[in-house]
Tab-separated table of C-alpha atoms and ligand atoms in Angstrom:
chain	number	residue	atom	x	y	z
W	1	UNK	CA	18.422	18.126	4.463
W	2	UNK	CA	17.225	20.819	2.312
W	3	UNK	CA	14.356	20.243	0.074
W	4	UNK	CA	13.036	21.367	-2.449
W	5	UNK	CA	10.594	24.563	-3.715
W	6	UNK	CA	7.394	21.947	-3.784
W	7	UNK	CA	8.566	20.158	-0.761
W	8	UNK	CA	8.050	21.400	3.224
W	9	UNK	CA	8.154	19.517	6.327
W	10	UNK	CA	5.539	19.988	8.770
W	11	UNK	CA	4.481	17.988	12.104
W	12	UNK	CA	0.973	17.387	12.205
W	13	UNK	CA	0.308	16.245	15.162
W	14	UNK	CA	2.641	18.025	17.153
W	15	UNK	CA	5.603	15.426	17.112
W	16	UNK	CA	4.697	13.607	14.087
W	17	UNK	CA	6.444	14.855	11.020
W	18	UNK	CA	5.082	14.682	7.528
W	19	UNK	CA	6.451	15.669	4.166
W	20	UNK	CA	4.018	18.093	2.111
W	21	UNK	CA	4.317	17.893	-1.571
W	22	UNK	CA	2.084	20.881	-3.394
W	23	UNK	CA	3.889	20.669	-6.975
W	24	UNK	CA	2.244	21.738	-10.228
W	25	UNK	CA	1.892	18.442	-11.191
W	26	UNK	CA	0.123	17.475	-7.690
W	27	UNK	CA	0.279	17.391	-4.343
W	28	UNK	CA	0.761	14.924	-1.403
W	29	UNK	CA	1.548	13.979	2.186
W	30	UNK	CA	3.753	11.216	3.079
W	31	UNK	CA	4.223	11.029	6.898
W	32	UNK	CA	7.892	9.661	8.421
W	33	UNK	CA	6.083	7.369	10.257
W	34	UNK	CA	6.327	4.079	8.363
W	35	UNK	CA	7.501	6.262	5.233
W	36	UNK	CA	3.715	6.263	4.239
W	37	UNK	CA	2.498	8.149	1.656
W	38	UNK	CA	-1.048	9.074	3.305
W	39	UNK	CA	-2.259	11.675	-0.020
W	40	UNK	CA	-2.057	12.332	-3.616
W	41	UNK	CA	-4.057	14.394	-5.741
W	42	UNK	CA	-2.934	14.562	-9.161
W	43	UNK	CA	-3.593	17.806	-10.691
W	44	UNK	CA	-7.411	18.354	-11.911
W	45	UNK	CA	-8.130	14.679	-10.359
W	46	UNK	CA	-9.883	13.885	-7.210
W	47	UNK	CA	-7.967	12.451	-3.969
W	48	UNK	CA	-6.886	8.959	-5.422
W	49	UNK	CA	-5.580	7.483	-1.528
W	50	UNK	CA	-8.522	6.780	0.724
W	51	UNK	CA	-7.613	8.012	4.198
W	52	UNK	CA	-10.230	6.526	7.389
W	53	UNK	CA	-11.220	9.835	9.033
W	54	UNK	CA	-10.129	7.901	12.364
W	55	UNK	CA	-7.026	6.903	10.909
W	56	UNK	CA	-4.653	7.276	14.011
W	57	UNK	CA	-1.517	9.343	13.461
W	58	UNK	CA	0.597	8.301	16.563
W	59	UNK	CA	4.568	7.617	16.261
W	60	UNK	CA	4.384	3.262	16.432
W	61	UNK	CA	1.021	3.169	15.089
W	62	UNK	CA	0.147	2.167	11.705
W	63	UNK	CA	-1.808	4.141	9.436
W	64	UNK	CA	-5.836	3.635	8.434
W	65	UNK	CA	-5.322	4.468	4.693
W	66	UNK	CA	-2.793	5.406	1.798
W	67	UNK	CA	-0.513	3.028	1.002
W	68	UNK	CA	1.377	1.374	4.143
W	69	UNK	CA	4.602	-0.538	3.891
W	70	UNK	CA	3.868	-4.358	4.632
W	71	UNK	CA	7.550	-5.779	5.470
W	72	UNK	CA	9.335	-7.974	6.257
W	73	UNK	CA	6.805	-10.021	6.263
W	74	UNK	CA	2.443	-9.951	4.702
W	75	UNK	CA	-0.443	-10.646	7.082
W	76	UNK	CA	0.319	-12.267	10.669
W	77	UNK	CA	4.143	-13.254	11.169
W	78	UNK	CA	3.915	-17.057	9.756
W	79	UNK	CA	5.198	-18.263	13.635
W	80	UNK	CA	4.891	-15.722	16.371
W	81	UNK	CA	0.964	-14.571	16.258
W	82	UNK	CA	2.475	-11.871	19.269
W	83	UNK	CA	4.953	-10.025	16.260
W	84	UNK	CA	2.422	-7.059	14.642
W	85	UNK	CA	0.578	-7.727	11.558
W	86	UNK	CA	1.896	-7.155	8.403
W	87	UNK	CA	6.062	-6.519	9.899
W	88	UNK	CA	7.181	-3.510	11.829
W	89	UNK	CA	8.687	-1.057	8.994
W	90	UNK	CA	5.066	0.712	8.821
W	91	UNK	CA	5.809	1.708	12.630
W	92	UNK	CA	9.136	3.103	12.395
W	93	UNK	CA	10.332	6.113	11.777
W	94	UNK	CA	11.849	6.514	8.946
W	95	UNK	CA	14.833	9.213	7.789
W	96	UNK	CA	14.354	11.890	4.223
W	97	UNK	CA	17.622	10.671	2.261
W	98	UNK	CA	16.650	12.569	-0.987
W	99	UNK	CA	14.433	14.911	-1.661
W	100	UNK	CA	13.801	16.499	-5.368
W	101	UNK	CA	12.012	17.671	-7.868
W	102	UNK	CA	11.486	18.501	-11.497
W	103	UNK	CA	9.367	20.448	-13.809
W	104	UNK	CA	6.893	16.884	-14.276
W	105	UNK	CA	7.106	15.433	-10.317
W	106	UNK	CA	8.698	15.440	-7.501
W	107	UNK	CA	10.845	12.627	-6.144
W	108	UNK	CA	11.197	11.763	-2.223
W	109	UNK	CA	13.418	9.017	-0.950
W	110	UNK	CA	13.016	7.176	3.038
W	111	UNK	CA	15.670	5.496	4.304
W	112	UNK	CA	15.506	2.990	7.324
W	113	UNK	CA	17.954	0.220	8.248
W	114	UNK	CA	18.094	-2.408	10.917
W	115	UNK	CA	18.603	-1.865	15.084
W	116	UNK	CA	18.397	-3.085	17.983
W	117	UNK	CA	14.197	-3.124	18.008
W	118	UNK	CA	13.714	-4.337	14.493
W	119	UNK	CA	16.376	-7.277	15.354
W	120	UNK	CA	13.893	-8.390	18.618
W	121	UNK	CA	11.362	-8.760	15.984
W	122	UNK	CA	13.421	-9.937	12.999
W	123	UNK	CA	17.753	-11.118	13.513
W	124	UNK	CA	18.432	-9.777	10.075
W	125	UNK	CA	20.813	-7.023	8.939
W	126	UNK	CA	19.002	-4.906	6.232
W	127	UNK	CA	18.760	-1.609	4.550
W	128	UNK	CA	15.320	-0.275	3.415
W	129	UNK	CA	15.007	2.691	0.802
W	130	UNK	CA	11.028	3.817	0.090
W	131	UNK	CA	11.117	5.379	-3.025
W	132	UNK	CA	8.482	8.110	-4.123
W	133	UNK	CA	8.081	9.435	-7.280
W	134	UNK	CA	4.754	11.955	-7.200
W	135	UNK	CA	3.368	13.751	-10.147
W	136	UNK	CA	0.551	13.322	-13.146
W	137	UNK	CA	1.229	9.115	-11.693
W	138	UNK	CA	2.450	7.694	-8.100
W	139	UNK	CA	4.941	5.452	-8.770
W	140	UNK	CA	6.272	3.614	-5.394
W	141	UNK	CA	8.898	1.202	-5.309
W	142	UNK	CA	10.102	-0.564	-1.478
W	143	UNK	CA	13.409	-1.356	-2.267
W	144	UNK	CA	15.378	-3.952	0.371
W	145	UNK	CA	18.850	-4.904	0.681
W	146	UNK	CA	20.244	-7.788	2.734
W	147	UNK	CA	23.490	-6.199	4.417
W	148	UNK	CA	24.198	-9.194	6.371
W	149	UNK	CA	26.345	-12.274	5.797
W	150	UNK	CA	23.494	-14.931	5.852
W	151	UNK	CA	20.168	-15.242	3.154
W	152	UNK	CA	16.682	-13.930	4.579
W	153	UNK	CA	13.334	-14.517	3.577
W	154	UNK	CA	10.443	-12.399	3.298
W	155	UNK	CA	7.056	-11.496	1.977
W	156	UNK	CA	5.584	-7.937	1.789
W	157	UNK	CA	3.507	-5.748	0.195
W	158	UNK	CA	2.499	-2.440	-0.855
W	159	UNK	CA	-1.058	-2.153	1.030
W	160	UNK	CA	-2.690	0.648	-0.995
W	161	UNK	CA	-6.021	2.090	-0.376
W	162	UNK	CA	-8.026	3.413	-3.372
W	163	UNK	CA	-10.995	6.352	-2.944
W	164	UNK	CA	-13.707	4.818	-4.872
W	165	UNK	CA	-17.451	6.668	-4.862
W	166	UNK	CA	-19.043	3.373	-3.846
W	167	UNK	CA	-17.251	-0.159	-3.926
W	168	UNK	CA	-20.830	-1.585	-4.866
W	169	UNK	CA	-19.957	-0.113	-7.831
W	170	UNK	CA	-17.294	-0.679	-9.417
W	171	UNK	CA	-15.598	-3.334	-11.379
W	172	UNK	CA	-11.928	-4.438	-11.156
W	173	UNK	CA	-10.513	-5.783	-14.150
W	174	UNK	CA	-7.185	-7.410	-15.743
W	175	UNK	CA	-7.355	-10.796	-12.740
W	176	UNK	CA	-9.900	-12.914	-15.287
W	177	UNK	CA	-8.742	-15.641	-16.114
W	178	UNK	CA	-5.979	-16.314	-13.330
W	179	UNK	CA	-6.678	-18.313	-9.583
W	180	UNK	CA	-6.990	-16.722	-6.587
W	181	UNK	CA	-7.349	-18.102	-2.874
W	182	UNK	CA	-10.049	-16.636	-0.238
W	183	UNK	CA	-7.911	-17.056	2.875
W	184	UNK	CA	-10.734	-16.494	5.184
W	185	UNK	CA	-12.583	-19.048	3.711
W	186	UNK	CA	-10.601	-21.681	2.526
W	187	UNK	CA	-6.892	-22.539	1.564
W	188	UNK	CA	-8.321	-23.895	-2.108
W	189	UNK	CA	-7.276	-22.047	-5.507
W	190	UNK	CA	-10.530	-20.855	-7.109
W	191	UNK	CA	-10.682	-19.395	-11.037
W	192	UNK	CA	-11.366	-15.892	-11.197
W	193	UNK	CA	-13.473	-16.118	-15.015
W	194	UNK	CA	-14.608	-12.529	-15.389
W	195	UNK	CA	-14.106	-8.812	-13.805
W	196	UNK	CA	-14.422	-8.544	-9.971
W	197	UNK	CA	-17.213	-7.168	-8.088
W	198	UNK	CA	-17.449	-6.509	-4.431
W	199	UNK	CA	-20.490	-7.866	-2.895
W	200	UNK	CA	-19.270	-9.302	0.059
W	201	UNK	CA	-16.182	-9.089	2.151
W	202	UNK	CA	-13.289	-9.454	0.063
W	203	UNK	CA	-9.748	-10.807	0.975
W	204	UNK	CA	-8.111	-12.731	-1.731
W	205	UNK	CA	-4.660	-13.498	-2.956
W	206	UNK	CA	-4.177	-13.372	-7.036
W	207	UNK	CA	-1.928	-15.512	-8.087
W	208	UNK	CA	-1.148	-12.417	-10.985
W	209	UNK	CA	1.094	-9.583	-11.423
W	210	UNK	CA	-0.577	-8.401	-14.616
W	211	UNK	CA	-1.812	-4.514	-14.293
W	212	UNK	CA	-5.237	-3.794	-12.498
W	213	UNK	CA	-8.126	-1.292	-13.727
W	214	UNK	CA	-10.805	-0.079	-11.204
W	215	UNK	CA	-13.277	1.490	-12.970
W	216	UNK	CA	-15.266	3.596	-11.415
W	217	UNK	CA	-18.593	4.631	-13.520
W	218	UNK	CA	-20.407	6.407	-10.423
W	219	UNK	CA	-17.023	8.904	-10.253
W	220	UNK	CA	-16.239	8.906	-13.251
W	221	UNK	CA	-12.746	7.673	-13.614
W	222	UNK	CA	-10.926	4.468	-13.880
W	223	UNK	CA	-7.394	4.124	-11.631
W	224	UNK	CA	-4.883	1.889	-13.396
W	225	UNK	CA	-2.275	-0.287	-11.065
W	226	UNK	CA	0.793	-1.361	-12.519
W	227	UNK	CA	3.139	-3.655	-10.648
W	228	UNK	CA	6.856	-5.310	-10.778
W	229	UNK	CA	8.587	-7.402	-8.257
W	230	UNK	CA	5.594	-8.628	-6.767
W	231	UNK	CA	4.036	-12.141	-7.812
W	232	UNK	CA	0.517	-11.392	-6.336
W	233	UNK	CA	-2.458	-9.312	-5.857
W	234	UNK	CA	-4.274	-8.761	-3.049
W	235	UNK	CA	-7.520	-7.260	-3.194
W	236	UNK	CA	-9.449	-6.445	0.061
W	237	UNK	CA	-12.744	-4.692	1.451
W	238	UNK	CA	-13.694	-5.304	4.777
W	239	UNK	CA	-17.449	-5.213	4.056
W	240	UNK	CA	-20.242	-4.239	6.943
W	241	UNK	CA	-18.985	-7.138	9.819
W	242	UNK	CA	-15.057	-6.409	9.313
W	243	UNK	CA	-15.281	-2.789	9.323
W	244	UNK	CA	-17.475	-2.764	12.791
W	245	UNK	CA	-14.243	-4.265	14.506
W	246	UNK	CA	-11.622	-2.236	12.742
W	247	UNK	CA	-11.502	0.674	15.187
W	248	UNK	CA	-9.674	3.303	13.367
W	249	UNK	CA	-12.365	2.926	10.622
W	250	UNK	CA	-15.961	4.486	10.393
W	251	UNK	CA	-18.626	1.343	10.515
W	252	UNK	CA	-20.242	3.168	7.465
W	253	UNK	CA	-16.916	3.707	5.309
W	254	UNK	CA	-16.152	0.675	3.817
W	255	UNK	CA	-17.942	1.440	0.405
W	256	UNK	CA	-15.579	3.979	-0.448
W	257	UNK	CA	-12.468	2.253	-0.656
W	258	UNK	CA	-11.257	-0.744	-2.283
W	259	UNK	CA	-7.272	-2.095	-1.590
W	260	UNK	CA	-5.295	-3.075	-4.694
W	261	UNK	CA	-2.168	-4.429	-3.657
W	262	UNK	CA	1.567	-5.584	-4.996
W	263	UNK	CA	2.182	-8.294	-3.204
W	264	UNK	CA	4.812	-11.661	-2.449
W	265	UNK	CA	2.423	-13.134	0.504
W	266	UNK	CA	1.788	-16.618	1.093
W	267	UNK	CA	3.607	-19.067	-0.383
W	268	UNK	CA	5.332	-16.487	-3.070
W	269	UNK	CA	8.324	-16.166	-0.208
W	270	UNK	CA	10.858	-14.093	-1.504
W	271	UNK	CA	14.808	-15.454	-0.546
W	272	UNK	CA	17.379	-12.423	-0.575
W	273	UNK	CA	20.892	-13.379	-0.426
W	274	UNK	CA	23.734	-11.275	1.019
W	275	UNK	CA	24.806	-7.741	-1.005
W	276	UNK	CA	21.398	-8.832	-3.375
W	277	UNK	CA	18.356	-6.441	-3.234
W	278	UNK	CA	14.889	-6.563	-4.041
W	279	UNK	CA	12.681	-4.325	-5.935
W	280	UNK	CA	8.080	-4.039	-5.136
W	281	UNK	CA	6.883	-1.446	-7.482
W	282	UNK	CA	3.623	0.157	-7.481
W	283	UNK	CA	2.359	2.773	-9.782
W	284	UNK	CA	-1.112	4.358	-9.893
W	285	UNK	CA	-2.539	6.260	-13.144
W	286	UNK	CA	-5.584	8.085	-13.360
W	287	UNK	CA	-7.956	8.203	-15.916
W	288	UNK	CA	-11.213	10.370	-16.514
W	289	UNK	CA	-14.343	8.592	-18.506
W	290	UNK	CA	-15.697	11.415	-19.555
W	291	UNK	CA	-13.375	14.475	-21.217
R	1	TA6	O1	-4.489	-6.977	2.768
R	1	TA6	C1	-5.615	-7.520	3.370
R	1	TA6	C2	-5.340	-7.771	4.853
R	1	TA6	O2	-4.350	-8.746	5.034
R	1	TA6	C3	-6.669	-8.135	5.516
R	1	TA6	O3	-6.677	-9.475	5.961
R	1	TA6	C4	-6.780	-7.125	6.664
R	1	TA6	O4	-6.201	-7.657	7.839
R	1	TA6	C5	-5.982	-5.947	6.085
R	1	TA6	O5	-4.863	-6.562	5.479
R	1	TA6	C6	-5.645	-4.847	7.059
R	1	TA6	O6	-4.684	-5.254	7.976
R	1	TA6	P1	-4.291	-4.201	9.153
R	1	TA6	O7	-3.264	-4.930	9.987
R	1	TA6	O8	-3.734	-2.981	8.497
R	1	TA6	O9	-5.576	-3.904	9.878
């Protein structure tokens, strides 16, 4: 594979390879493992990805950060509490299958398809494309395609971990107005009426698609999350008790991140018929308060 001027590939750890974006437009990481796109500073912005300074990068192990790749299914597997968390795709390692650029961004495909090991954990024939366009906006987009003879179902999402100066902070706006369901707490709908604030742990399911703003008066910017081919939201921050039993995250860190996610979790199960594909699309704008 030859890529492109802006593009390198490095292995960092020894025997864990990640592609290195530094374009004009901005600059990146997204490491093979899980084709997860760990970094992305948009030119004259701050980091936008949070990244857990323990976040453990180890082939199999998911990633503390950035945006991992929930599929084929969201949260624990809805049977088999001994599959992983949130599928296996953000384990694997995935393959570059393009890799390009132009004078505005540069655009990375990942390629991974069904074998022997995803079939123990899943008996479905698919193909899995991750595609990456990086530049003044992220724009991700998980695109699945059933290449067997019989319909699967899944859920998944797009897990993505926003640097935010303090979560105590902010505001998250554009879910007014729609329900929303605390799973930790209880299986009932509740009304969200106004913006969000995070006071508390926070892990709820929007029953909304519509585009999210964080805004962030304390840095100085707002981050605006667009989203297709996902019927929910999930927004999540572990608070003080979560984060001491996360291991690959600081006790202290949880203020300065805050996960907006595309999601089809719960009971938004997404059928896929033979030949048919589906498309979860994620794209991140950033936008300064003050000129
Ligand atoms: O998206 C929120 C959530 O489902 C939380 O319940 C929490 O488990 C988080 O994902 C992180 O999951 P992980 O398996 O990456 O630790």
């Amino acid at each position: 594979m030859t890529l492109p001027p802006s593009v390198s590939l490095i292995e960092e750890p020894a025997g864990y390879p990640i592609l290195v974006v530094e374009h004009p437009a901005a600059t990146g990481r997204i490491a093979l493992n899980g084709a997860h796109v760990t970094d992305w500073i948009p030119e004259g912005h701050d980091p936008v990805l949070y990244m857990s300074a323990e976040a453990l990068l180890e082939p199999g192990k998911p990633i503390r950060g950035g945006i991992p790749v929930c599929w084929p299914w969201f949260g624990p597997h809805p049977t088999d509490a001994t599959k992983p968390a949130h599928g296996f795709v953000r384990t694997l390692m995935w393959e570059v299958d393009v890799a390009r650029e132009t004078a505005t961004e540069v655009e990375l495909v990942l390629k991974l398809q069904d074998s022997a090991a995803t079939k123990a954990l899943w008996p479905h024939a698919f193909s899995a494309r991750l595609h990456v366009h990086m530049g003044a906006s992220l724009q991700v987009t998980l695109q699945v395609t059933n290449t067997g003879s019989t319909a699967w179902d899944m859920t998944g999402a797009l897990h993505t971990y926003l640097n935010v100066e303090d979560v105590r902070k902010i505001s998250i706006h554009g879910l007014h107005g729609t329900q929303y369901v605390e799973g930790r707490l209880s299986p009932d709908k509740r009304p969200q009426h106004s913006t969000i604030i995070i006071d508390q742990e926070v892990d709820r399911l929007y029953a909304s698609d519509a585009t999210v703003i964080v805004h962030d008066p304390v840095w100085g910017r707002e981050l605006v999350i667009e989203k297709a081919g996902s019927l929910a939201t999930v927004v999540w921050n572990p608070w003080i008790e979560k984060s001491k039993r996360l291991t690959d995250l600081p006790d202290e860190a949880y203020p300065e991140f805050l996960c907006i996610e595309a999601a089809n979790a719960g009971e938004d199960v997404v059928s896929v018929k033979p030949g048919h594909e589906h498309l979860l699309m994620q794209r991140i704008d950033v936008r300064k308060l003050h000129a």
